[in-house]
mmCIF file with all atom_site columns, C-alpha atoms in Angstrom:
data_model
loop_
_atom_site.group_PDB
_atom_site.id
_atom_site.type_symbol
_atom_site.label_atom_id
_atom_site.label_alt_id
_atom_site.label_comp_id
_atom_site.label_asym_id
_atom_site.label_entity_id
_atom_site.label_seq_id
_atom_site.pdbx_PDB_ins_code
_atom_site.Cartn_x
_atom_site.Cartn_y
_atom_site.Cartn_z
_atom_site.occupancy
_atom_site.B_iso_or_equiv
_atom_site.pdbx_formal_charge
_atom_site.auth_seq_id
_atom_site.auth_comp_id
_atom_site.auth_asym_id
_atom_site.auth_atom_id
_atom_site.pdbx_PDB_model_num
ATOM 1   C CA . UNK A 1 1   ? -23.608 -80.136  131.882 1.00 47.00 ? 328 UNK A CA 1
ATOM 2   C CA . UNK A 1 2   ? -24.571 -78.118  134.948 1.00 47.00 ? 329 UNK A CA 1
ATOM 3   C CA . UNK A 1 3   ? -28.274 -78.432  135.592 1.00 47.00 ? 330 UNK A CA 1
ATOM 4   C CA . UNK A 1 4   ? -28.457 -82.082  134.602 1.00 45.00 ? 331 UNK A CA 1
ATOM 5   C CA . UNK A 1 5   ? -26.753 -83.447  137.704 1.00 45.00 ? 332 UNK A CA 1
ATOM 6   C CA . UNK A 1 6   ? -28.920 -85.978  139.470 1.00 43.00 ? 333 UNK A CA 1
ATOM 7   C CA . UNK A 1 7   ? -31.284 -86.272  136.510 1.00 46.00 ? 334 UNK A CA 1
ATOM 8   C CA . UNK A 1 8   ? -29.337 -88.873  134.535 1.00 48.00 ? 335 UNK A CA 1
ATOM 9   C CA . UNK A 1 9   ? -30.908 -92.297  134.175 1.00 54.00 ? 336 UNK A CA 1
ATOM 10  C CA . UNK A 1 10  ? -29.341 -95.538  133.077 1.00 56.00 ? 337 UNK A CA 1
ATOM 11  C CA . UNK A 1 11  ? -29.855 -96.228  129.381 1.00 56.00 ? 338 UNK A CA 1
ATOM 12  C CA . UNK A 1 12  ? -31.234 -99.711  128.991 1.00 65.00 ? 339 UNK A CA 1
ATOM 13  C CA . UNK A 1 13  ? -30.752 -102.056 126.076 1.00 64.00 ? 340 UNK A CA 1
ATOM 14  C CA . UNK A 1 14  ? -34.439 -101.659 125.219 1.00 71.00 ? 341 UNK A CA 1
ATOM 15  C CA . UNK A 1 15  ? -34.040 -97.886  125.024 1.00 70.00 ? 342 UNK A CA 1
ATOM 16  C CA . UNK A 1 16  ? -31.055 -98.215  122.727 1.00 73.00 ? 343 UNK A CA 1
ATOM 17  C CA . UNK A 1 17  ? -32.985 -100.597 120.484 1.00 77.00 ? 344 UNK A CA 1
ATOM 18  C CA . UNK A 1 18  ? -35.953 -98.237  120.441 1.00 75.00 ? 345 UNK A CA 1
ATOM 19  C CA . UNK A 1 19  ? -33.762 -95.258  119.528 1.00 71.00 ? 346 UNK A CA 1
ATOM 20  C CA . UNK A 1 20  ? -32.114 -97.250  116.748 1.00 75.00 ? 347 UNK A CA 1
ATOM 21  C CA . UNK A 1 21  ? -35.549 -98.213  115.407 1.00 74.00 ? 348 UNK A CA 1
ATOM 22  C CA . UNK A 1 22  ? -36.715 -94.597  115.549 1.00 76.00 ? 349 UNK A CA 1
ATOM 23  C CA . UNK A 1 23  ? -33.640 -93.450  113.651 1.00 75.00 ? 350 UNK A CA 1
ATOM 24  C CA . UNK A 1 24  ? -34.436 -95.658  110.640 1.00 73.00 ? 351 UNK A CA 1
ATOM 25  C CA . UNK A 1 25  ? -38.236 -95.383  110.848 1.00 72.00 ? 352 UNK A CA 1
ATOM 26  C CA . UNK A 1 26  ? -38.473 -93.180  107.742 1.00 74.00 ? 353 UNK A CA 1
ATOM 27  C CA . UNK A 1 27  ? -36.924 -94.920  104.719 1.00 75.00 ? 354 UNK A CA 1
ATOM 28  C CA . UNK A 1 28  ? -34.618 -92.986  102.415 1.00 80.00 ? 355 UNK A CA 1
ATOM 29  C CA . UNK A 1 29  ? -34.815 -93.004  98.625  1.00 83.00 ? 356 UNK A CA 1
ATOM 30  C CA . UNK A 1 30  ? -32.106 -93.578  96.013  1.00 89.00 ? 357 UNK A CA 1
ATOM 31  C CA . UNK A 1 31  ? -31.162 -89.905  95.769  1.00 90.00 ? 358 UNK A CA 1
ATOM 32  C CA . UNK A 1 32  ? -30.496 -89.740  99.507  1.00 89.00 ? 359 UNK A CA 1
ATOM 33  C CA . UNK A 1 33  ? -28.501 -92.961  99.447  1.00 91.00 ? 360 UNK A CA 1
ATOM 34  C CA . UNK A 1 34  ? -26.435 -91.608  96.541  1.00 90.00 ? 361 UNK A CA 1
ATOM 35  C CA . UNK A 1 35  ? -25.739 -88.400  98.475  1.00 91.00 ? 362 UNK A CA 1
ATOM 36  C CA . UNK A 1 36  ? -24.738 -90.442  101.533 1.00 91.00 ? 363 UNK A CA 1
ATOM 37  C CA . UNK A 1 37  ? -22.296 -92.472  99.432  1.00 91.00 ? 364 UNK A CA 1
ATOM 38  C CA . UNK A 1 38  ? -20.681 -89.264  98.115  1.00 89.00 ? 365 UNK A CA 1
ATOM 39  C CA . UNK A 1 39  ? -20.334 -87.983  101.683 1.00 90.00 ? 366 UNK A CA 1
ATOM 40  C CA . UNK A 1 40  ? -18.724 -91.242  102.793 1.00 90.00 ? 367 UNK A CA 1
ATOM 41  C CA . UNK A 1 41  ? -16.257 -91.115  99.905  1.00 90.00 ? 368 UNK A CA 1
ATOM 42  C CA . UNK A 1 42  ? -15.359 -87.518  100.798 1.00 85.00 ? 369 UNK A CA 1
ATOM 43  C CA . UNK A 1 43  ? -14.894 -88.360  104.479 1.00 88.00 ? 370 UNK A CA 1
ATOM 44  C CA . UNK A 1 44  ? -17.846 -86.209  105.497 1.00 88.00 ? 371 UNK A CA 1
ATOM 45  C CA . UNK A 1 45  ? -20.410 -86.959  108.150 1.00 88.00 ? 372 UNK A CA 1
ATOM 46  C CA . UNK A 1 46  ? -24.070 -86.803  107.110 1.00 90.00 ? 373 UNK A CA 1
ATOM 47  C CA . UNK A 1 47  ? -27.123 -86.371  109.293 1.00 93.00 ? 374 UNK A CA 1
ATOM 48  C CA . UNK A 1 48  ? -28.722 -89.664  110.319 1.00 92.00 ? 375 UNK A CA 1
ATOM 49  C CA . UNK A 1 49  ? -31.998 -90.956  108.872 1.00 92.00 ? 376 UNK A CA 1
ATOM 50  C CA . UNK A 1 50  ? -33.784 -89.923  112.050 1.00 93.00 ? 377 UNK A CA 1
ATOM 51  C CA . UNK A 1 51  ? -32.292 -86.439  112.054 1.00 95.00 ? 378 UNK A CA 1
ATOM 52  C CA . UNK A 1 52  ? -33.237 -86.008  108.405 1.00 95.00 ? 379 UNK A CA 1
ATOM 53  C CA . UNK A 1 53  ? -36.793 -87.161  109.104 1.00 95.00 ? 380 UNK A CA 1
ATOM 54  C CA . UNK A 1 54  ? -37.026 -84.696  112.012 1.00 96.00 ? 381 UNK A CA 1
ATOM 55  C CA . UNK A 1 55  ? -35.827 -81.849  109.795 1.00 97.00 ? 382 UNK A CA 1
ATOM 56  C CA . UNK A 1 56  ? -38.377 -82.823  107.153 1.00 96.00 ? 383 UNK A CA 1
ATOM 57  C CA . UNK A 1 57  ? -41.140 -82.827  109.781 1.00 97.00 ? 384 UNK A CA 1
ATOM 58  C CA . UNK A 1 58  ? -40.093 -79.474  111.241 1.00 98.00 ? 385 UNK A CA 1
ATOM 59  C CA . UNK A 1 59  ? -39.917 -77.829  107.816 1.00 98.00 ? 386 UNK A CA 1
ATOM 60  C CA . UNK A 1 60  ? -43.398 -79.145  107.037 1.00 98.00 ? 387 UNK A CA 1
ATOM 61  C CA . UNK A 1 61  ? -44.806 -78.091  110.426 1.00 96.00 ? 388 UNK A CA 1
ATOM 62  C CA . UNK A 1 62  ? -43.438 -74.588  109.899 1.00 96.00 ? 389 UNK A CA 1
ATOM 63  C CA . UNK A 1 63  ? -44.878 -74.518  106.353 1.00 97.00 ? 390 UNK A CA 1
ATOM 64  C CA . UNK A 1 64  ? -41.403 -73.292  105.471 1.00 98.00 ? 391 UNK A CA 1
ATOM 65  C CA . UNK A 1 65  ? -40.956 -71.257  102.309 1.00 98.00 ? 392 UNK A CA 1
ATOM 66  C CA . UNK A 1 66  ? -37.454 -69.936  103.041 1.00 98.00 ? 393 UNK A CA 1
ATOM 67  C CA . UNK A 1 67  ? -34.832 -72.083  104.788 1.00 98.00 ? 394 UNK A CA 1
ATOM 68  C CA . UNK A 1 68  ? -31.158 -71.305  105.392 1.00 98.00 ? 395 UNK A CA 1
ATOM 69  C CA . UNK A 1 69  ? -28.695 -74.168  105.818 1.00 98.00 ? 396 UNK A CA 1
ATOM 70  C CA . UNK A 1 70  ? -25.171 -73.845  107.192 1.00 98.00 ? 397 UNK A CA 1
ATOM 71  C CA . UNK A 1 71  ? -23.198 -76.794  105.832 1.00 96.00 ? 398 UNK A CA 1
ATOM 72  C CA . UNK A 1 72  ? -24.415 -78.123  102.478 1.00 96.00 ? 399 UNK A CA 1
ATOM 73  C CA . UNK A 1 73  ? -22.299 -81.274  102.554 1.00 94.00 ? 400 UNK A CA 1
ATOM 74  C CA . UNK A 1 74  ? -23.366 -83.519  99.698  1.00 94.00 ? 401 UNK A CA 1
ATOM 75  C CA . UNK A 1 75  ? -27.053 -82.701  100.068 1.00 95.00 ? 402 UNK A CA 1
ATOM 76  C CA . UNK A 1 76  ? -28.450 -85.256  102.521 1.00 96.00 ? 403 UNK A CA 1
ATOM 77  C CA . UNK A 1 77  ? -29.956 -82.756  104.958 1.00 97.00 ? 404 UNK A CA 1
ATOM 78  C CA . UNK A 1 78  ? -30.957 -80.466  102.099 1.00 97.00 ? 405 UNK A CA 1
ATOM 79  C CA . UNK A 1 79  ? -33.063 -83.170  100.438 1.00 96.00 ? 406 UNK A CA 1
ATOM 80  C CA . UNK A 1 80  ? -34.897 -83.810  103.691 1.00 96.00 ? 407 UNK A CA 1
ATOM 81  C CA . UNK A 1 81  ? -35.524 -80.087  104.201 1.00 98.00 ? 408 UNK A CA 1
ATOM 82  C CA . UNK A 1 82  ? -36.762 -79.632  100.633 1.00 98.00 ? 409 UNK A CA 1
ATOM 83  C CA . UNK A 1 83  ? -39.162 -82.562  101.007 1.00 97.00 ? 410 UNK A CA 1
ATOM 84  C CA . UNK A 1 84  ? -40.695 -80.858  104.052 1.00 97.00 ? 411 UNK A CA 1
ATOM 85  C CA . UNK A 1 85  ? -40.829 -77.333  102.628 1.00 98.00 ? 412 UNK A CA 1
ATOM 86  C CA . UNK A 1 86  ? -43.627 -75.821  100.581 1.00 97.00 ? 413 UNK A CA 1
ATOM 87  C CA . UNK A 1 87  ? -43.554 -76.696  96.867  1.00 97.00 ? 414 UNK A CA 1
ATOM 88  C CA . UNK A 1 88  ? -42.538 -73.109  96.084  1.00 97.00 ? 415 UNK A CA 1
ATOM 89  C CA . UNK A 1 89  ? -39.974 -72.956  98.895  1.00 98.00 ? 416 UNK A CA 1
ATOM 90  C CA . UNK A 1 90  ? -36.309 -72.092  98.366  1.00 98.00 ? 417 UNK A CA 1
ATOM 91  C CA . UNK A 1 91  ? -33.395 -73.545  100.326 1.00 98.00 ? 418 UNK A CA 1
ATOM 92  C CA . UNK A 1 92  ? -30.390 -71.227  100.712 1.00 98.00 ? 419 UNK A CA 1
ATOM 93  C CA . UNK A 1 93  ? -27.427 -73.444  101.508 1.00 98.00 ? 420 UNK A CA 1
ATOM 94  C CA . UNK A 1 94  ? -23.921 -72.292  102.453 1.00 98.00 ? 421 UNK A CA 1
ATOM 95  C CA . UNK A 1 95  ? -20.698 -74.298  102.396 1.00 96.00 ? 422 UNK A CA 1
ATOM 96  C CA . UNK A 1 96  ? -17.003 -73.526  102.077 1.00 94.00 ? 423 UNK A CA 1
ATOM 97  C CA . UNK A 1 97  ? -16.488 -76.495  99.714  1.00 93.00 ? 424 UNK A CA 1
ATOM 98  C CA . UNK A 1 98  ? -17.940 -75.816  96.247  1.00 92.00 ? 425 UNK A CA 1
ATOM 99  C CA . UNK A 1 99  ? -17.112 -79.362  95.105  1.00 91.00 ? 426 UNK A CA 1
ATOM 100 C CA . UNK A 1 100 ? -19.460 -80.786  97.733  1.00 92.00 ? 427 UNK A CA 1
ATOM 101 C CA . UNK A 1 101 ? -22.102 -78.328  96.608  1.00 95.00 ? 428 UNK A CA 1
ATOM 102 C CA . UNK A 1 102 ? -21.843 -79.757  93.086  1.00 94.00 ? 429 UNK A CA 1
ATOM 103 C CA . UNK A 1 103 ? -22.639 -83.203  94.511  1.00 94.00 ? 430 UNK A CA 1
ATOM 104 C CA . UNK A 1 104 ? -25.602 -81.653  96.328  1.00 95.00 ? 431 UNK A CA 1
ATOM 105 C CA . UNK A 1 105 ? -26.860 -80.103  93.077  1.00 95.00 ? 432 UNK A CA 1
ATOM 106 C CA . UNK A 1 106 ? -26.821 -83.545  91.461  1.00 94.00 ? 433 UNK A CA 1
ATOM 107 C CA . UNK A 1 107 ? -28.536 -85.106  94.460  1.00 95.00 ? 434 UNK A CA 1
ATOM 108 C CA . UNK A 1 108 ? -31.289 -82.467  94.495  1.00 96.00 ? 435 UNK A CA 1
ATOM 109 C CA . UNK A 1 109 ? -31.871 -82.987  90.781  1.00 95.00 ? 436 UNK A CA 1
ATOM 110 C CA . UNK A 1 110 ? -31.997 -86.770  91.229  1.00 94.00 ? 437 UNK A CA 1
ATOM 111 C CA . UNK A 1 111 ? -34.538 -86.276  94.023  1.00 94.00 ? 438 UNK A CA 1
ATOM 112 C CA . UNK A 1 112 ? -36.773 -84.434  91.548  1.00 95.00 ? 439 UNK A CA 1
ATOM 113 C CA . UNK A 1 113 ? -36.287 -80.846  92.698  1.00 97.00 ? 440 UNK A CA 1
ATOM 114 C CA . UNK A 1 114 ? -36.151 -78.064  90.107  1.00 96.00 ? 441 UNK A CA 1
ATOM 115 C CA . UNK A 1 115 ? -32.988 -75.995  89.945  1.00 95.00 ? 442 UNK A CA 1
ATOM 116 C CA . UNK A 1 116 ? -34.704 -72.907  91.329  1.00 97.00 ? 443 UNK A CA 1
ATOM 117 C CA . UNK A 1 117 ? -35.588 -74.681  94.590  1.00 97.00 ? 444 UNK A CA 1
ATOM 118 C CA . UNK A 1 118 ? -32.052 -74.213  95.951  1.00 98.00 ? 445 UNK A CA 1
ATOM 119 C CA . UNK A 1 119 ? -29.630 -71.304  96.104  1.00 98.00 ? 446 UNK A CA 1
ATOM 120 C CA . UNK A 1 120 ? -26.020 -72.419  96.619  1.00 97.00 ? 447 UNK A CA 1
ATOM 121 C CA . UNK A 1 121 ? -23.633 -69.916  98.180  1.00 97.00 ? 448 UNK A CA 1
ATOM 122 C CA . UNK A 1 122 ? -19.964 -70.958  98.510  1.00 97.00 ? 449 UNK A CA 1
ATOM 123 C CA . UNK A 1 123 ? -17.981 -69.407  101.345 1.00 96.00 ? 450 UNK A CA 1
ATOM 124 C CA . UNK A 1 124 ? -17.482 -69.327  105.096 1.00 96.00 ? 451 UNK A CA 1
ATOM 125 C CA . UNK A 1 125 ? -20.780 -69.157  106.938 1.00 97.00 ? 452 UNK A CA 1
ATOM 126 C CA . UNK A 1 126 ? -19.862 -66.171  109.095 1.00 97.00 ? 453 UNK A CA 1
ATOM 127 C CA . UNK A 1 127 ? -18.944 -64.200  105.976 1.00 97.00 ? 454 UNK A CA 1
ATOM 128 C CA . UNK A 1 128 ? -22.106 -65.179  104.080 1.00 97.00 ? 455 UNK A CA 1
ATOM 129 C CA . UNK A 1 129 ? -24.812 -65.031  106.781 1.00 96.00 ? 456 UNK A CA 1
ATOM 130 C CA . UNK A 1 130 ? -24.545 -61.255  107.408 1.00 96.00 ? 457 UNK A CA 1
ATOM 131 C CA . UNK A 1 131 ? -25.576 -60.739  103.762 1.00 96.00 ? 458 UNK A CA 1
ATOM 132 C CA . UNK A 1 132 ? -28.874 -62.614  104.214 1.00 97.00 ? 459 UNK A CA 1
ATOM 133 C CA . UNK A 1 133 ? -32.096 -60.732  104.950 1.00 96.00 ? 460 UNK A CA 1
ATOM 134 C CA . UNK A 1 134 ? -33.233 -59.953  108.490 1.00 97.00 ? 461 UNK A CA 1
ATOM 135 C CA . UNK A 1 135 ? -36.372 -61.893  109.434 1.00 97.00 ? 462 UNK A CA 1
ATOM 136 C CA . UNK A 1 136 ? -36.462 -63.533  106.020 1.00 97.00 ? 463 UNK A CA 1
ATOM 137 C CA . UNK A 1 137 ? -36.346 -67.201  107.012 1.00 98.00 ? 464 UNK A CA 1
ATOM 138 C CA . UNK A 1 138 ? -38.730 -69.749  108.488 1.00 98.00 ? 465 UNK A CA 1
ATOM 139 C CA . UNK A 1 139 ? -36.037 -72.206  109.541 1.00 98.00 ? 466 UNK A CA 1
ATOM 140 C CA . UNK A 1 140 ? -32.256 -72.100  109.949 1.00 98.00 ? 467 UNK A CA 1
ATOM 141 C CA . UNK A 1 141 ? -30.374 -75.404  110.096 1.00 98.00 ? 468 UNK A CA 1
ATOM 142 C CA . UNK A 1 142 ? -26.830 -75.271  111.474 1.00 98.00 ? 469 UNK A CA 1
ATOM 143 C CA . UNK A 1 143 ? -24.398 -78.081  110.662 1.00 96.00 ? 470 UNK A CA 1
ATOM 144 C CA . UNK A 1 144 ? -21.136 -76.203  110.322 1.00 94.00 ? 471 UNK A CA 1
ATOM 145 C CA . UNK A 1 145 ? -18.033 -75.546  112.427 1.00 94.00 ? 472 UNK A CA 1
ATOM 146 C CA . UNK A 1 146 ? -18.972 -76.390  116.012 1.00 94.00 ? 473 UNK A CA 1
ATOM 147 C CA . UNK A 1 147 ? -16.583 -73.785  117.404 1.00 94.00 ? 474 UNK A CA 1
ATOM 148 C CA . UNK A 1 148 ? -18.715 -71.130  115.657 1.00 97.00 ? 475 UNK A CA 1
ATOM 149 C CA . UNK A 1 149 ? -22.090 -72.366  116.937 1.00 97.00 ? 476 UNK A CA 1
ATOM 150 C CA . UNK A 1 150 ? -22.710 -69.377  119.221 1.00 97.00 ? 477 UNK A CA 1
ATOM 151 C CA . UNK A 1 151 ? -22.124 -67.040  116.286 1.00 97.00 ? 478 UNK A CA 1
ATOM 152 C CA . UNK A 1 152 ? -24.547 -69.120  114.225 1.00 98.00 ? 479 UNK A CA 1
ATOM 153 C CA . UNK A 1 153 ? -27.125 -68.721  116.984 1.00 98.00 ? 480 UNK A CA 1
ATOM 154 C CA . UNK A 1 154 ? -26.752 -64.936  116.965 1.00 97.00 ? 481 UNK A CA 1
ATOM 155 C CA . UNK A 1 155 ? -27.109 -64.813  113.182 1.00 97.00 ? 482 UNK A CA 1
ATOM 156 C CA . UNK A 1 156 ? -30.078 -67.184  113.278 1.00 97.00 ? 483 UNK A CA 1
ATOM 157 C CA . UNK A 1 157 ? -31.979 -64.972  115.708 1.00 97.00 ? 484 UNK A CA 1
ATOM 158 C CA . UNK A 1 158 ? -31.552 -62.119  113.249 1.00 97.00 ? 485 UNK A CA 1
ATOM 159 C CA . UNK A 1 159 ? -32.513 -64.200  110.209 1.00 98.00 ? 486 UNK A CA 1
ATOM 160 C CA . UNK A 1 160 ? -35.620 -65.868  111.653 1.00 98.00 ? 487 UNK A CA 1
ATOM 161 C CA . UNK A 1 161 ? -39.131 -64.516  111.453 1.00 97.00 ? 488 UNK A CA 1
ATOM 162 C CA . UNK A 1 162 ? -41.124 -64.643  114.713 1.00 96.00 ? 489 UNK A CA 1
ATOM 163 C CA . UNK A 1 163 ? -42.259 -68.244  115.116 1.00 96.00 ? 490 UNK A CA 1
ATOM 164 C CA . UNK A 1 164 ? -39.332 -69.516  113.035 1.00 97.00 ? 491 UNK A CA 1
ATOM 165 C CA . UNK A 1 165 ? -37.134 -72.463  113.990 1.00 98.00 ? 492 UNK A CA 1
ATOM 166 C CA . UNK A 1 166 ? -33.398 -72.852  114.531 1.00 98.00 ? 493 UNK A CA 1
ATOM 167 C CA . UNK A 1 167 ? -31.846 -76.337  114.632 1.00 98.00 ? 494 UNK A CA 1
ATOM 168 C CA . UNK A 1 168 ? -28.312 -77.446  115.504 1.00 98.00 ? 495 UNK A CA 1
ATOM 169 C CA . UNK A 1 169 ? -26.988 -80.864  114.477 1.00 97.00 ? 496 UNK A CA 1
ATOM 170 C CA . UNK A 1 170 ? -24.394 -82.880  116.421 1.00 95.00 ? 497 UNK A CA 1
ATOM 171 C CA . UNK A 1 171 ? -24.788 -81.311  119.858 1.00 95.00 ? 498 UNK A CA 1
ATOM 172 C CA . UNK A 1 172 ? -24.077 -84.624  121.629 1.00 93.00 ? 499 UNK A CA 1
ATOM 173 C CA . UNK A 1 173 ? -20.600 -84.700  120.028 1.00 91.00 ? 500 UNK A CA 1
ATOM 174 C CA . UNK A 1 174 ? -20.481 -88.508  120.251 1.00 86.00 ? 501 UNK A CA 1
ATOM 175 C CA . UNK A 1 175 ? -21.310 -88.370  123.955 1.00 85.00 ? 502 UNK A CA 1
ATOM 176 C CA . UNK A 1 176 ? -18.602 -85.882  124.871 1.00 85.00 ? 503 UNK A CA 1
ATOM 177 C CA . UNK A 1 177 ? -21.028 -83.037  125.654 1.00 88.00 ? 504 UNK A CA 1
ATOM 178 C CA . UNK A 1 178 ? -22.226 -84.768  128.840 1.00 80.00 ? 505 UNK A CA 1
ATOM 179 C CA . UNK A 1 179 ? -18.843 -86.313  129.664 1.00 78.00 ? 506 UNK A CA 1
ATOM 180 C CA . UNK A 1 180 ? -17.235 -84.941  132.823 1.00 67.00 ? 507 UNK A CA 1
ATOM 181 C CA . UNK A 1 181 ? -13.766 -84.976  131.259 1.00 70.00 ? 508 UNK A CA 1
ATOM 182 C CA . UNK A 1 182 ? -12.072 -81.710  130.314 1.00 71.00 ? 509 UNK A CA 1
ATOM 183 C CA . UNK A 1 183 ? -13.663 -80.919  126.945 1.00 78.00 ? 510 UNK A CA 1
ATOM 184 C CA . UNK A 1 184 ? -11.957 -79.778  123.743 1.00 86.00 ? 511 UNK A CA 1
ATOM 185 C CA . UNK A 1 185 ? -12.857 -76.315  122.474 1.00 89.00 ? 512 UNK A CA 1
ATOM 186 C CA . UNK A 1 186 ? -15.692 -77.469  120.200 1.00 90.00 ? 513 UNK A CA 1
ATOM 187 C CA . UNK A 1 187 ? -17.404 -79.357  123.029 1.00 92.00 ? 514 UNK A CA 1
ATOM 188 C CA . UNK A 1 188 ? -17.047 -76.372  125.350 1.00 93.00 ? 515 UNK A CA 1
ATOM 189 C CA . UNK A 1 189 ? -18.738 -74.220  122.688 1.00 95.00 ? 516 UNK A CA 1
ATOM 190 C CA . UNK A 1 190 ? -21.572 -76.770  122.379 1.00 95.00 ? 517 UNK A CA 1
ATOM 191 C CA . UNK A 1 191 ? -22.120 -76.707  126.133 1.00 94.00 ? 518 UNK A CA 1
ATOM 192 C CA . UNK A 1 192 ? -22.287 -72.926  125.996 1.00 96.00 ? 519 UNK A CA 1
ATOM 193 C CA . UNK A 1 193 ? -24.741 -73.153  123.102 1.00 97.00 ? 520 UNK A CA 1
ATOM 194 C CA . UNK A 1 194 ? -27.013 -75.545  124.998 1.00 96.00 ? 521 UNK A CA 1
ATOM 195 C CA . UNK A 1 195 ? -26.967 -73.275  128.019 1.00 96.00 ? 522 UNK A CA 1
ATOM 196 C CA . UNK A 1 196 ? -27.647 -70.155  125.949 1.00 97.00 ? 523 UNK A CA 1
ATOM 197 C CA . UNK A 1 197 ? -30.592 -71.736  124.123 1.00 97.00 ? 524 UNK A CA 1
ATOM 198 C CA . UNK A 1 198 ? -32.084 -73.219  127.285 1.00 96.00 ? 525 UNK A CA 1
ATOM 199 C CA . UNK A 1 199 ? -31.818 -69.947  129.211 1.00 96.00 ? 526 UNK A CA 1
ATOM 200 C CA . UNK A 1 200 ? -32.905 -67.645  126.365 1.00 96.00 ? 527 UNK A CA 1
ATOM 201 C CA . UNK A 1 201 ? -36.082 -65.642  126.947 1.00 96.00 ? 528 UNK A CA 1
ATOM 202 C CA . UNK A 1 202 ? -36.792 -65.437  123.202 1.00 96.00 ? 529 UNK A CA 1
ATOM 203 C CA . UNK A 1 203 ? -36.520 -69.157  122.402 1.00 98.00 ? 530 UNK A CA 1
ATOM 204 C CA . UNK A 1 204 ? -38.672 -72.202  123.182 1.00 97.00 ? 531 UNK A CA 1
ATOM 205 C CA . UNK A 1 205 ? -36.172 -75.104  123.111 1.00 97.00 ? 532 UNK A CA 1
ATOM 206 C CA . UNK A 1 206 ? -36.136 -78.880  122.840 1.00 97.00 ? 533 UNK A CA 1
ATOM 207 C CA . UNK A 1 207 ? -33.249 -81.333  122.550 1.00 96.00 ? 534 UNK A CA 1
ATOM 208 C CA . UNK A 1 208 ? -34.164 -84.298  120.336 1.00 94.00 ? 535 UNK A CA 1
ATOM 209 C CA . UNK A 1 209 ? -32.263 -87.608  120.831 1.00 91.00 ? 536 UNK A CA 1
ATOM 210 C CA . UNK A 1 210 ? -31.934 -88.379  117.113 1.00 92.00 ? 537 UNK A CA 1
ATOM 211 C CA . UNK A 1 211 ? -28.627 -89.001  115.375 1.00 91.00 ? 538 UNK A CA 1
ATOM 212 C CA . UNK A 1 212 ? -25.908 -87.159  117.281 1.00 93.00 ? 539 UNK A CA 1
ATOM 213 C CA . UNK A 1 213 ? -28.381 -84.828  118.960 1.00 94.00 ? 540 UNK A CA 1
ATOM 214 C CA . UNK A 1 214 ? -30.619 -82.215  117.339 1.00 96.00 ? 541 UNK A CA 1
ATOM 215 C CA . UNK A 1 215 ? -31.107 -79.012  119.322 1.00 97.00 ? 542 UNK A CA 1
ATOM 216 C CA . UNK A 1 216 ? -34.232 -77.152  118.181 1.00 98.00 ? 543 UNK A CA 1
ATOM 217 C CA . UNK A 1 217 ? -35.830 -73.919  119.283 1.00 98.00 ? 544 UNK A CA 1
ATOM 218 C CA . UNK A 1 218 ? -38.706 -71.697  118.167 1.00 98.00 ? 545 UNK A CA 1
ATOM 219 C CA . UNK A 1 219 ? -38.183 -67.955  118.126 1.00 97.00 ? 546 UNK A CA 1
ATOM 220 C CA . UNK A 1 220 ? -40.989 -66.359  120.085 1.00 93.00 ? 547 UNK A CA 1
ATOM 221 C CA . UNK A 1 221 ? -43.240 -63.886  118.289 1.00 80.00 ? 548 UNK A CA 1
ATOM 222 C CA . UNK A 1 222 ? -43.397 -60.187  119.004 1.00 63.00 ? 549 UNK A CA 1
#
């Protein structure tokens, strides 16, 4: 990416070992492991342990009562978010695959969450998000179609209260985001997303090296 030239440093074996340790630092319970198995069987990619732990921490730090999730999957990220949210918090989770959402329902129940802690909405994210309330959310987690990430950002800025958080999973794209080779469309969109978040005057950003890259930003107040 432009702006990083000359700032790259060699990644040592010790750094890789440290990152691997950090990614499994928070142990996962049986419900999470069950959800991961369902994702594997369905050929879906789940957030890593470290990414899940970061989401849990961010939801707790924000004292989140209302969270929107783009990409339910089989419930791995949702369980982490629910663990971090307030006990009366509600997760609104959107996915185009209702079968996966059924797995997530089972996983949430196995993790001990009451049925009213999650609202499942089947459908394409860009058709569902405009129906959600302006400024009604403390955190928006985006793990959907990477080619739509800039649209997710625009919707997130509308959905978030001042001081709320937006997070994007998978922004490293298995190392392709910082590769100098001609990128496919999804990687080009991710580069544009990173640039837009970094240069935004209404966001305070950070890029966390967990999993496949977690881009986070706080929406400024006012």
